[in-house]
Amino acid sequence: MEGRNEKKYISKAIINRLPRYYRYLGELKAKGVERISSSELSNIMKVTASQIRQDLNNFGGFGQQGYGYNVDYLQEEIGKILGIDRPHKIVTVGAGNLGSALSGYQNFPRYGFNIMAMFDNDEAKIGKVIHGIPVLPVSGIVDYINENDIEIVILTIPKEAARELLHELEGTKIKGVWNFAHTDFEMPGGIVVENVHLSESLMRLSYEIANSGEPV
Amino acid sequence: MEGRNEKKYISKAIINRLPRYYRYLGELKAKGVERISSSELSNIMKVTASQIRQDLNNFGGFGQQGYGYNVDYLQEEIGKILGIDRPHKIVTVGAGNLGSALSGYQNFPRYGFNIMAMFDNDEAKIGKVIHGIPVLPVSGIVDYINENDIEIVILTIPKEAARELLHELEGTKIKGVWNFAHTDFEMPGGIVVENVHLSESLMRLSYEIANSGEPV
DNA sequence: TAGATTGTTAATCGATTAACAATC
DNA sequence: TAGATTGTTAATCGATTAACAATC
C-alpha cells in the first residue's frame, strides 16, 4: 500500500504560476489553437520552456513527445488541479464598496465561484439586493453557512471585526477564507486563508516607480 | 567616481516583504513599542530573524548592536525605500464597481496615495462625484494627466480597452500602472506595471482547499 | 524512419538559514 | 566590563535552467 495517495509537496511558486497557465491556455483556445509546444508557450508567456515542462510534470505527463500539449486538455487538467472544475459556494462579509464590487465581479461565476449572499451589520443595507445578491444580517451567518454548504468566505470588513467573526466561523464547514482585511489571518482545522493586501500591492508599485529609470 | 549611485539589485522576494515589515512596525508603533530585536520581530511575523537582518541590510544598517532596531525610525526608513514618504497623484480608469471601490478606499490616502479623478466613457457616470471624486470623460485623460502631474493610473476596464488606452498613455508623464484587467501588460519607457489578478488569487485559494486536509 | 518535443536527470543559480565576529 | 544583538560571511537549501535520453 505504500506510495498510495502519497502527494508530492508542490511549492508555492509553482501554484502561483498555475492560474497564469490556465489563463494563457484559455486565450489560445479562444483563438482556435489546438496544440502548443512548451517552447511556443514559453515565447508567449515569457518564461522558460524548461520551467513549463517542470511545472506540469509535477502533476503528470500531460504532453506527448514530438507533438506538444493539447491546449484544451491541458487547460482542463490545470483546472482540475486548481479545483475549478466544480462550483464553489461563497459568501461575502461586508457589503461596502469592496465587498459589493467583488460580489458582483462578472468573472467569478465563469470559474465556478458563485457568491450566494452578502452579510452586513448595517440596517440600511440589510434586505437590499446588490448585483442580484441579497444582503443578510451577520448574526445569521453561521446558520446560513451550515445550511447552504458554503465553502469560502470573503472578508471585506475591518480587521478587529474580522478576527471576531473568524472565531465564530471556526466551527463551521467553511474550507477557505479570502481575506482583504489589513492583517494576516490563520485558521485552525485545515481552513485555509488567502490574504490579499491591496495597499501592499500599491506600495510595491510605488517602490518600482521610485527605483526604476535609474539603472546602474 | 566609480561606485557612486551604484545600486545593488534587490530581488523581488525582498521587495514583496517590505510592505509587510512596514505594516507590522506600524502596529508595534501603535502599541507604543519603541525598540525591537530581529528575533522578537521574527516571532511576531513568523519569519526567521536572519531573514529580517539580511533583508534590512540590503538597504543599510538600520539597527544597533546590543540594542536592536528603533521601531519608529525603521518604519520611516522602510517607508522611504517604498517611496511612500511623499504623496502620489493617481487616477482611476473605469468608474464601475471595482474602480469606484478602489478609488474610495479609505486606506490609500493614509499612505499618500491620492485618487484625483476617475475616468469613464459612460455618459450616465460622467459628471457624477463618487466618494468625493469626480468622474470625467476618458477623452480628456491625457491632458488631465499632463496638467495635473498624475503619476499612477489604476486600470479597471476590460483588457481590450485597457490595451488601447495604455498605448495613448505611453507619451504621458505617468510612471506606473496598477492593472486589474485580465492580462499582463508591459509598458515601454520605464513605466512600471503591477498586474493584480483577483481571479487568480481566488484560484490559489481553491487549490489550497482542494489539496489541504490530506497530508502525506 | 527521421524529426520533434516531451519527461526527467544533472548543473547552476539564487534565496534562505546558520554562524559568528564586530560592536554598541 | 559583560551581555546582547547586529551586520556580514559561510553553509545550506530550494528553485530554475540546461541537457539529453526516451518516445511519439
Coordinates of C-alpha atoms (C1' of nucleotides) in Angstrom, one line a residue:
Chain A
M1 CA 0.0 0.0 0.0
E2 CA 2.9 2.3 0.4
G3 CA 3.0 5.1 -2.1
R4 CA -0.7 5.2 -2.4
N5 CA -2.2 8.6 -2.0
E6 CA 1.2 9.9 -1.4
K7 CA 1.3 13.5 -2.5
K8 CA 4.4 15.3 -3.6
Y9 CA 4.8 18.7 -2.0
I10 CA 4.2 21.3 -4.6
S11 CA 5.9 24.6 -3.9
K12 CA 4.1 27.9 -3.6
A13 CA 6.0 29.2 -6.6
I14 CA 4.5 26.6 -8.8
I15 CA 1.0 27.0 -7.5
N16 CA 1.3 30.8 -8.2
R17 CA 2.0 30.1 -11.8
L18 CA -0.8 27.6 -12.5
P19 CA -3.6 30.2 -12.8
R20 CA -1.5 32.1 -15.3
Y21 CA -1.0 29.0 -17.4
Y22 CA -4.7 28.4 -17.2
R23 CA -5.4 32.0 -18.5
Y24 CA -3.0 31.8 -21.4
L25 CA -4.3 28.4 -22.4
G26 CA -7.8 29.8 -22.4
E27 CA -6.8 32.6 -24.7
L28 CA -5.1 30.1 -27.1
K29 CA -8.2 28.0 -27.0
A30 CA -10.3 31.1 -27.9
K31 CA -8.1 31.7 -30.8
G32 CA -8.7 28.2 -32.0
V33 CA -5.2 26.9 -31.3
E34 CA -5.3 23.1 -30.7
R35 CA -1.8 22.2 -29.8
I36 CA 1.2 24.0 -28.4
S37 CA 4.8 23.1 -27.5
S38 CA 6.5 24.2 -24.4
S39 CA 8.8 26.4 -26.4
E40 CA 5.9 28.2 -28.2
L41 CA 4.2 28.7 -24.9
S42 CA 7.4 29.9 -23.4
N43 CA 7.6 32.6 -26.0
I44 CA 4.1 33.8 -25.3
M45 CA 4.3 33.7 -21.6
K46 CA 7.9 34.9 -21.2
V47 CA 9.0 32.0 -19.0
T48 CA 11.4 29.2 -20.0
A49 CA 10.2 26.1 -21.7
S50 CA 12.1 24.1 -19.1
Q51 CA 10.1 25.7 -16.3
I52 CA 6.8 24.9 -18.1
R53 CA 7.7 21.3 -18.5
Q54 CA 9.0 21.0 -15.0
D55 CA 5.9 22.7 -13.5
L56 CA 3.5 20.5 -15.5
N57 CA 5.3 17.3 -14.7
N58 CA 4.8 17.8 -11.0
F59 CA 1.2 16.8 -11.7
G60 CA 1.5 14.3 -14.5
G61 CA 2.6 13.8 -18.1
F62 CA 0.1 16.0 -20.0
G63 CA 2.1 16.2 -23.2
Q64 CA 3.3 13.9 -25.9
Q65 CA 6.7 13.6 -27.3
G66 CA 7.0 15.1 -30.8
Y67 CA 3.6 16.7 -30.5
G68 CA 3.5 19.0 -27.6
Y69 CA 0.4 19.7 -25.5
N70 CA -3.2 19.6 -26.4
V71 CA -4.4 23.1 -25.4
D72 CA -7.9 22.1 -24.5
Y73 CA -6.9 19.0 -22.5
L74 CA -4.1 20.8 -20.7
Q75 CA -6.3 23.7 -19.6
E76 CA -8.9 21.3 -18.4
E77 CA -6.3 19.3 -16.3
I78 CA -4.9 22.5 -14.8
G79 CA -8.5 23.5 -14.0
K80 CA -8.9 20.2 -12.1
I81 CA -5.6 20.8 -10.2
L82 CA -6.9 24.2 -9.2
G83 CA -10.2 22.8 -8.2
I84 CA -12.2 25.0 -10.5
D85 CA -13.7 22.0 -12.3
R86 CA -16.5 22.2 -9.8
P87 CA -18.5 25.1 -8.4
H88 CA -17.7 26.8 -5.1
K89 CA -20.4 28.4 -2.9
I90 CA -19.2 31.7 -1.5
V91 CA -20.5 34.4 0.9
T92 CA -19.1 37.9 1.3
V93 CA -18.9 39.6 4.7
G94 CA -19.1 43.3 4.4
A95 CA -21.5 44.9 1.9
G96 CA -19.4 48.0 1.5
N97 CA -17.8 49.2 -1.7
L98 CA -15.2 46.5 -2.0
G99 CA -17.4 43.7 -0.8
S100 CA -20.1 44.7 -3.3
A101 CA -17.7 45.1 -6.1
L102 CA -16.1 41.7 -5.5
S103 CA -19.5 40.0 -5.1
G104 CA -20.7 41.4 -8.4
Y105 CA -17.5 40.6 -10.2
Q106 CA -18.5 39.3 -13.6
N107 CA -15.7 36.8 -14.0
F108 CA -16.0 34.8 -10.8
P109 CA -19.1 32.7 -11.9
R110 CA -17.1 31.8 -15.1
Y111 CA -14.7 29.9 -12.9
G112 CA -17.5 28.4 -10.7
F113 CA -17.1 30.9 -7.9
N114 CA -20.7 31.7 -7.0
I115 CA -21.4 34.4 -4.5
M116 CA -24.6 33.3 -2.7
A117 CA -25.1 36.1 -0.2
M118 CA -23.5 39.1 1.4
F119 CA -23.6 39.8 5.1
D120 CA -23.5 43.2 6.9
N121 CA -24.5 44.7 10.2
D122 CA -25.8 47.9 8.7
E123 CA -29.5 48.1 9.0
A124 CA -29.7 50.3 5.9
K125 CA -28.1 47.6 3.8
I126 CA -29.8 44.5 5.2
G127 CA -32.6 43.4 3.0
K128 CA -31.2 45.0 -0.1
V129 CA -30.3 43.1 -3.2
I130 CA -27.0 44.2 -4.7
H131 CA -26.0 42.8 -8.1
G132 CA -28.7 40.3 -7.6
I133 CA -27.2 39.1 -4.3
P134 CA -29.2 39.5 -1.1
V135 CA -27.7 41.3 1.9
L136 CA -28.3 39.5 5.2
P137 CA -27.6 40.3 8.8
V138 CA -24.2 39.0 10.1
S139 CA -26.0 37.4 13.1
G140 CA -27.3 34.7 10.8
I141 CA -24.1 33.8 9.0
V142 CA -23.2 30.6 10.9
D143 CA -26.6 29.0 10.2
Y144 CA -26.6 30.2 6.6
I145 CA -23.2 28.6 6.0
N146 CA -24.1 25.3 7.5
E147 CA -27.5 25.1 5.8
N148 CA -26.1 26.1 2.4
D149 CA -22.8 24.3 2.4
I150 CA -20.8 27.5 1.9
E151 CA -17.1 26.7 1.2
I152 CA -15.5 30.1 1.0
V153 CA -15.9 33.4 3.0
I154 CA -14.7 36.6 1.5
L155 CA -13.8 39.1 4.2
T156 CA -14.1 42.9 3.5
I157 CA -14.6 44.2 7.0
P158 CA -12.0 45.8 9.3
K159 CA -9.5 43.5 11.0
E160 CA -11.0 43.6 14.5
A161 CA -14.4 42.7 13.3
A162 CA -12.9 40.1 11.0
R163 CA -11.0 38.5 13.8
E164 CA -14.1 38.1 15.9
L165 CA -16.1 36.7 13.1
L166 CA -13.4 34.2 12.1
H167 CA -13.5 32.9 15.7
E168 CA -17.2 32.1 15.2
L169 CA -16.6 30.5 11.9
E170 CA -14.1 28.0 13.2
G171 CA -16.8 25.5 14.0
T172 CA -18.5 25.7 10.6
K173 CA -17.9 23.7 7.4
I174 CA -16.1 26.5 5.5
K175 CA -12.9 25.5 3.9
G176 CA -11.3 28.8 3.0
V177 CA -11.1 32.5 3.7
W178 CA -10.3 35.1 1.2
N179 CA -9.2 38.0 3.4
F180 CA -9.0 41.6 2.4
A181 CA -8.6 43.0 6.0
H182 CA -5.2 44.5 6.8
T183 CA -3.8 41.7 8.8
D184 CA -2.6 38.2 8.2
F185 CA -5.1 35.6 9.5
E186 CA -4.5 31.9 10.1
M187 CA -7.2 29.4 10.8
P188 CA -7.1 26.1 12.6
G189 CA -8.7 22.9 11.5
G190 CA -7.4 22.9 7.9
I191 CA -9.3 26.0 7.0
V192 CA -7.0 27.8 4.5
V193 CA -6.6 31.5 4.2
E194 CA -5.5 33.7 1.3
N195 CA -4.6 37.1 2.4
V196 CA -4.9 39.9 -0.2
H197 CA -3.3 43.2 0.7
L198 CA -4.2 45.7 -1.9
S199 CA -2.3 48.6 -0.2
E200 CA 0.8 46.5 -0.2
S201 CA 0.5 45.8 -3.9
L202 CA 0.3 49.5 -4.5
M203 CA 3.4 50.0 -2.3
R204 CA 5.3 47.6 -4.4
L205 CA 4.3 49.7 -7.5
S206 CA 5.5 52.8 -5.6
Y207 CA 8.8 51.1 -4.9
E208 CA 9.3 50.2 -8.6
I209 CA 8.5 53.7 -9.6
A210 CA 11.0 55.1 -7.1
N211 CA 13.7 52.7 -8.2
S212 CA 13.2 52.4 -11.9
G213 CA 14.7 54.6 -14.6
E214 CA 18.0 54.9 -12.9
P215 CA 19.8 51.7 -14.0
V216 CA 23.3 51.0 -12.7
Chain B
M1 CA 33.7 58.2 -9.3
E2 CA 33.1 54.5 -9.6
G3 CA 30.6 53.1 -7.2
R4 CA 28.7 56.4 -7.0
N5 CA 25.0 55.9 -7.5
E6 CA 25.6 52.2 -7.9
K7 CA 22.5 50.4 -6.9
K8 CA 22.6 46.8 -5.7
Y9 CA 19.9 44.8 -7.4
I10 CA 17.2 44.0 -4.9
S11 CA 15.3 40.8 -5.6
K12 CA 11.5 40.8 -6.0
A13 CA 11.2 38.5 -3.0
I14 CA 12.7 41.1 -0.7
I15 CA 10.5 43.9 -2.1
N16 CA 7.5 41.8 -1.6
R17 CA 8.3 41.6 2.1
L18 CA 8.9 45.2 2.7
P19 CA 5.3 46.4 2.9
R20 CA 4.7 43.6 5.4
Y21 CA 7.5 44.8 7.6
Y22 CA 6.1 48.3 7.3
R23 CA 2.7 47.1 8.5
Y24 CA 4.0 45.2 11.5
L25 CA 6.2 48.0 12.5
G26 CA 3.2 50.4 12.3
E27 CA 1.2 48.1 14.6
L28 CA 4.1 48.0 17.1
K29 CA 4.4 51.7 17.0
A30 CA 0.7 52.0 17.7
K31 CA 1.2 49.8 20.7
G32 CA 3.9 52.1 21.9
V33 CA 6.7 49.7 21.3
E34 CA 9.9 51.7 20.9
R35 CA 12.5 49.2 20.1
I36 CA 12.6 45.6 18.8
S37 CA 15.2 43.0 18.1
S38 CA 15.2 40.9 14.9
S39 CA 14.4 37.8 17.0
E40 CA 11.3 39.4 18.6
L41 CA 10.1 40.6 15.3
S42 CA 10.8 37.2 13.9
N43 CA 8.4 35.7 16.5
I44 CA 5.7 38.1 15.6
M45 CA 6.0 37.9 11.9
K46 CA 6.8 34.2 11.6
V47 CA 9.9 34.7 9.5
T48 CA 13.5 34.0 10.6
A49 CA 15.5 36.7 12.4
S50 CA 18.2 36.0 9.9
Q51 CA 16.0 36.9 7.0
I52 CA 14.9 40.1 8.7
R53 CA 18.5 41.2 9.2
Q54 CA 19.5 40.2 5.7
D55 CA 16.6 42.0 4.1
L56 CA 17.2 45.2 6.0
N57 CA 20.9 45.2 5.4
N58 CA 20.3 45.4 1.7
F59 CA 19.3 49.0 2.3
G60 CA 21.6 50.0 5.1
G61 CA 22.4 49.4 8.8
F62 CA 19.2 50.4 10.5
G63 CA 19.9 48.7 13.8
Q64 CA 22.4 48.9 16.6
Q65 CA 24.3 46.0 18.2
G66 CA 23.1 45.1 21.6
Y67 CA 20.0 47.3 21.2
G68 CA 18.0 46.1 18.2
Y69 CA 16.0 48.4 15.9
N70 CA 14.2 51.6 16.8
V71 CA 10.6 50.9 15.6
D72 CA 9.8 54.4 14.6
Y73 CA 13.0 55.0 12.7
L74 CA 12.9 51.6 11.0
Q75 CA 9.4 52.1 9.8
E76 CA 10.2 55.5 8.5
E77 CA 13.2 54.2 6.6
I78 CA 11.2 51.4 5.0
G79 CA 8.6 54.0 4.0
K80 CA 11.3 55.9 2.2
I81 CA 12.5 52.8 0.4
L82 CA 8.9 52.1 -0.7
G83 CA 8.5 55.7 -1.8
I84 CA 5.6 56.3 0.4
D85 CA 7.3 59.2 2.2
R86 CA 5.8 61.5 -0.4
P87 CA 2.3 61.7 -2.0
H88 CA 1.4 60.1 -5.2
K89 CA -1.3 61.5 -7.5
I90 CA -3.4 58.8 -9.0
V91 CA -6.4 58.5 -11.5
T92 CA -8.6 55.5 -12.0
V93 CA -9.9 54.5 -15.4
G94 CA -13.2 52.7 -15.1
A95 CA -15.9 54.0 -12.8
G96 CA -17.6 50.7 -12.3
N97 CA -17.9 48.7 -9.1
L98 CA -14.2 47.9 -8.7
G99 CA -12.9 51.2 -9.9
S100 CA -15.2 53.1 -7.5
A101 CA -14.4 50.8 -4.6
L102 CA -10.7 51.2 -5.1
S103 CA -11.0 55.0 -5.6
G104 CA -12.9 55.3 -2.4
Y105 CA -10.6 53.0 -0.4
Q106 CA -10.1 54.7 2.9
N107 CA -6.6 53.4 3.5
F108 CA -4.9 54.7 0.4
P109 CA -4.7 58.4 1.4
R110 CA -3.0 57.2 4.6
Y111 CA 0.0 56.1 2.6
G112 CA -0.1 59.2 0.4
F113 CA -1.9 57.5 -2.5
N114 CA -4.4 60.2 -3.6
I115 CA -7.0 59.4 -6.2
M116 CA -7.6 62.7 -8.0
A117 CA -10.2 61.7 -10.6
M118 CA -12.0 58.8 -12.2
F119 CA -12.4 58.4 -16.0
D120 CA -15.2 56.6 -17.8
N121 CA -16.9 56.6 -21.2
D122 CA -20.4 56.1 -19.8
E123 CA -22.4 59.3 -20.2
A124 CA -24.5 58.3 -17.2
K125 CA -21.5 58.4 -15.0
I126 CA -19.6 61.4 -16.4
G127 CA -20.1 64.4 -14.2
K128 CA -21.0 62.4 -11.1
V129 CA -18.9 62.6 -8.0
I130 CA -18.3 59.3 -6.3
H131 CA -16.8 59.2 -2.9
G132 CA -15.9 62.8 -3.4
I133 CA -14.0 62.0 -6.7
P134 CA -15.2 63.5 -10.0
V135 CA -15.9 61.2 -12.9
L136 CA -14.5 62.7 -16.2
P137 CA -14.7 61.5 -19.8
V138 CA -11.8 59.3 -20.9
S139 CA -11.3 61.5 -23.9
G140 CA -9.7 64.1 -21.7
I141 CA -7.4 61.8 -19.8
V142 CA -4.1 62.6 -21.5
D143 CA -4.5 66.3 -20.9
Y144 CA -5.6 65.8 -17.4
I145 CA -2.5 63.6 -16.6
N146 CA -0.1 66.1 -18.1
E147 CA -1.7 69.1 -16.4
N148 CA -2.0 67.6 -13.0
D149 CA 1.2 65.6 -12.8
I150 CA -0.5 62.3 -12.4
E151 CA 2.0 59.5 -11.6
I152 CA -0.2 56.4 -11.4
V153 CA -3.1 55.1 -13.4
I154 CA -5.4 52.4 -12.0
L155 CA -7.0 50.3 -14.7
T156 CA -10.3 48.6 -14.0
I157 CA -11.6 48.3 -17.6
P158 CA -11.6 45.3 -19.9
K159 CA -8.3 44.3 -21.4
E160 CA -9.0 45.4 -24.9
A161 CA -10.0 48.9 -23.9
A162 CA -7.1 48.9 -21.4
R163 CA -4.6 48.0 -24.2
E164 CA -5.8 50.8 -26.4
L165 CA -5.7 53.3 -23.6
L166 CA -2.2 52.3 -22.5
H167 CA -1.0 53.0 -26.0
E168 CA -2.3 56.5 -25.7
L169 CA -0.7 56.9 -22.2
E170 CA 2.8 56.0 -23.5
G171 CA 3.6 59.6 -24.3
T172 CA 2.5 61.0 -20.9
K173 CA 4.4 61.5 -17.7
I174 CA 2.8 58.6 -15.8
K175 CA 5.3 56.4 -14.0
G176 CA 3.2 53.4 -13.1
V177 CA 0.1 51.4 -13.9
W178 CA -1.8 49.3 -11.4
N179 CA -3.6 46.9 -13.7
F180 CA -6.7 44.9 -12.7
A181 CA -7.6 43.8 -16.3
H182 CA -7.2 40.1 -17.0
T183 CA -4.0 40.3 -18.9
D184 CA -0.3 41.1 -18.2
F185 CA 0.7 44.4 -19.5
E186 CA 4.2 45.8 -20.1
M187 CA 5.0 49.4 -20.8
P188 CA 7.9 51.0 -22.6
G189 CA 9.9 54.0 -21.4
G190 CA 10.5 52.9 -17.8
I191 CA 6.8 53.0 -17.0
V192 CA 6.3 50.2 -14.5
V193 CA 3.2 47.9 -14.3
E194 CA 1.9 46.0 -11.3
N195 CA -0.6 43.4 -12.5
V196 CA -3.2 42.3 -10.0
H197 CA -5.2 39.3 -10.9
L198 CA -8.0 38.8 -8.4
S199 CA -9.4 35.7 -10.1
E200 CA -6.1 34.1 -9.9
S201 CA -5.8 34.8 -6.2
L202 CA -9.1 33.1 -5.7
M203 CA -7.9 30.1 -7.8
R204 CA -4.9 29.7 -5.5
L205 CA -7.3 29.6 -2.5
S206 CA -9.3 27.0 -4.4
Y207 CA -6.2 24.9 -5.0
E208 CA -5.3 25.1 -1.3
I209 CA -8.8 24.0 -0.4
A210 CA -8.7 21.1 -2.8
N211 CA -5.2 20.0 -1.5
S212 CA -5.3 20.6 2.2
G213 CA -6.5 18.3 4.9
E214 CA -5.0 15.3 3.2
P215 CA -1.4 15.3 4.4
V216 CA 1.0 12.6 3.3
Chain C
dT1 C1' 12.2 6.2 -40.4
dA2 C1' 13.5 11.0 -39.2
dG3 C1' 12.2 14.9 -36.7
dA4 C1' 10.2 17.0 -33.0
dT5 C1' 9.4 17.5 -28.4
dT6 C1' 8.5 15.7 -24.0
dG7 C1' 9.8 13.8 -19.4
dT8 C1' 13.5 13.7 -16.4
dT9 C1' 18.2 13.9 -14.6
dA10 C1' 22.0 16.9 -13.8
dA11 C1' 24.1 21.6 -13.3
dT12 C1' 23.5 26.2 -12.0
dC13 C1' 21.8 29.8 -9.8
dG14 C1' 19.7 32.5 -6.2
dA15 C1' 17.5 32.8 -1.8
dT16 C1' 17.3 31.4 2.9
dT17 C1' 19.3 30.0 7.1
dA18 C1' 23.1 29.4 10.3
dA19 C1' 27.1 31.0 12.5
dC20 C1' 30.0 34.3 14.5
dA21 C1' 33.0 38.3 14.7
dA22 C1' 32.2 43.2 15.4
dT23 C1' 30.4 46.5 18.4
dC24 C1' 27.1 49.0 21.0
Chain D
dT1 C1' 33.1 45.2 31.6
dA2 C1' 29.7 41.6 30.3
dG3 C1' 25.7 40.8 27.7
dA4 C1' 23.0 41.5 23.8
dT5 C1' 22.3 41.9 19.2
dT6 C1' 23.5 43.5 14.9
dG7 C1' 26.0 43.2 10.3
dT8 C1' 28.0 40.0 7.4
dT9 C1' 30.3 35.9 5.8
dA10 C1' 29.7 31.0 5.0
dA11 C1' 26.7 26.9 4.5
dT12 C1' 22.5 25.0 3.1
dC13 C1' 18.6 24.6 0.8
dG14 C1' 15.4 25.0 -3.0
dA15 C1' 14.1 26.7 -7.4
dT16 C1' 15.4 27.4 -12.1
dT17 C1' 17.7 26.3 -16.2
dA18 C1' 20.2 23.2 -19.2
dA19 C1' 20.9 19.0 -21.3
dC20 C1' 19.7 14.8 -23.2
dA21 C1' 17.7 10.2 -23.5
dA22 C1' 13.1 8.4 -24.2
dT23 C1' 9.4 8.2 -27.3
dC24 C1' 5.6 9.7 -30.1

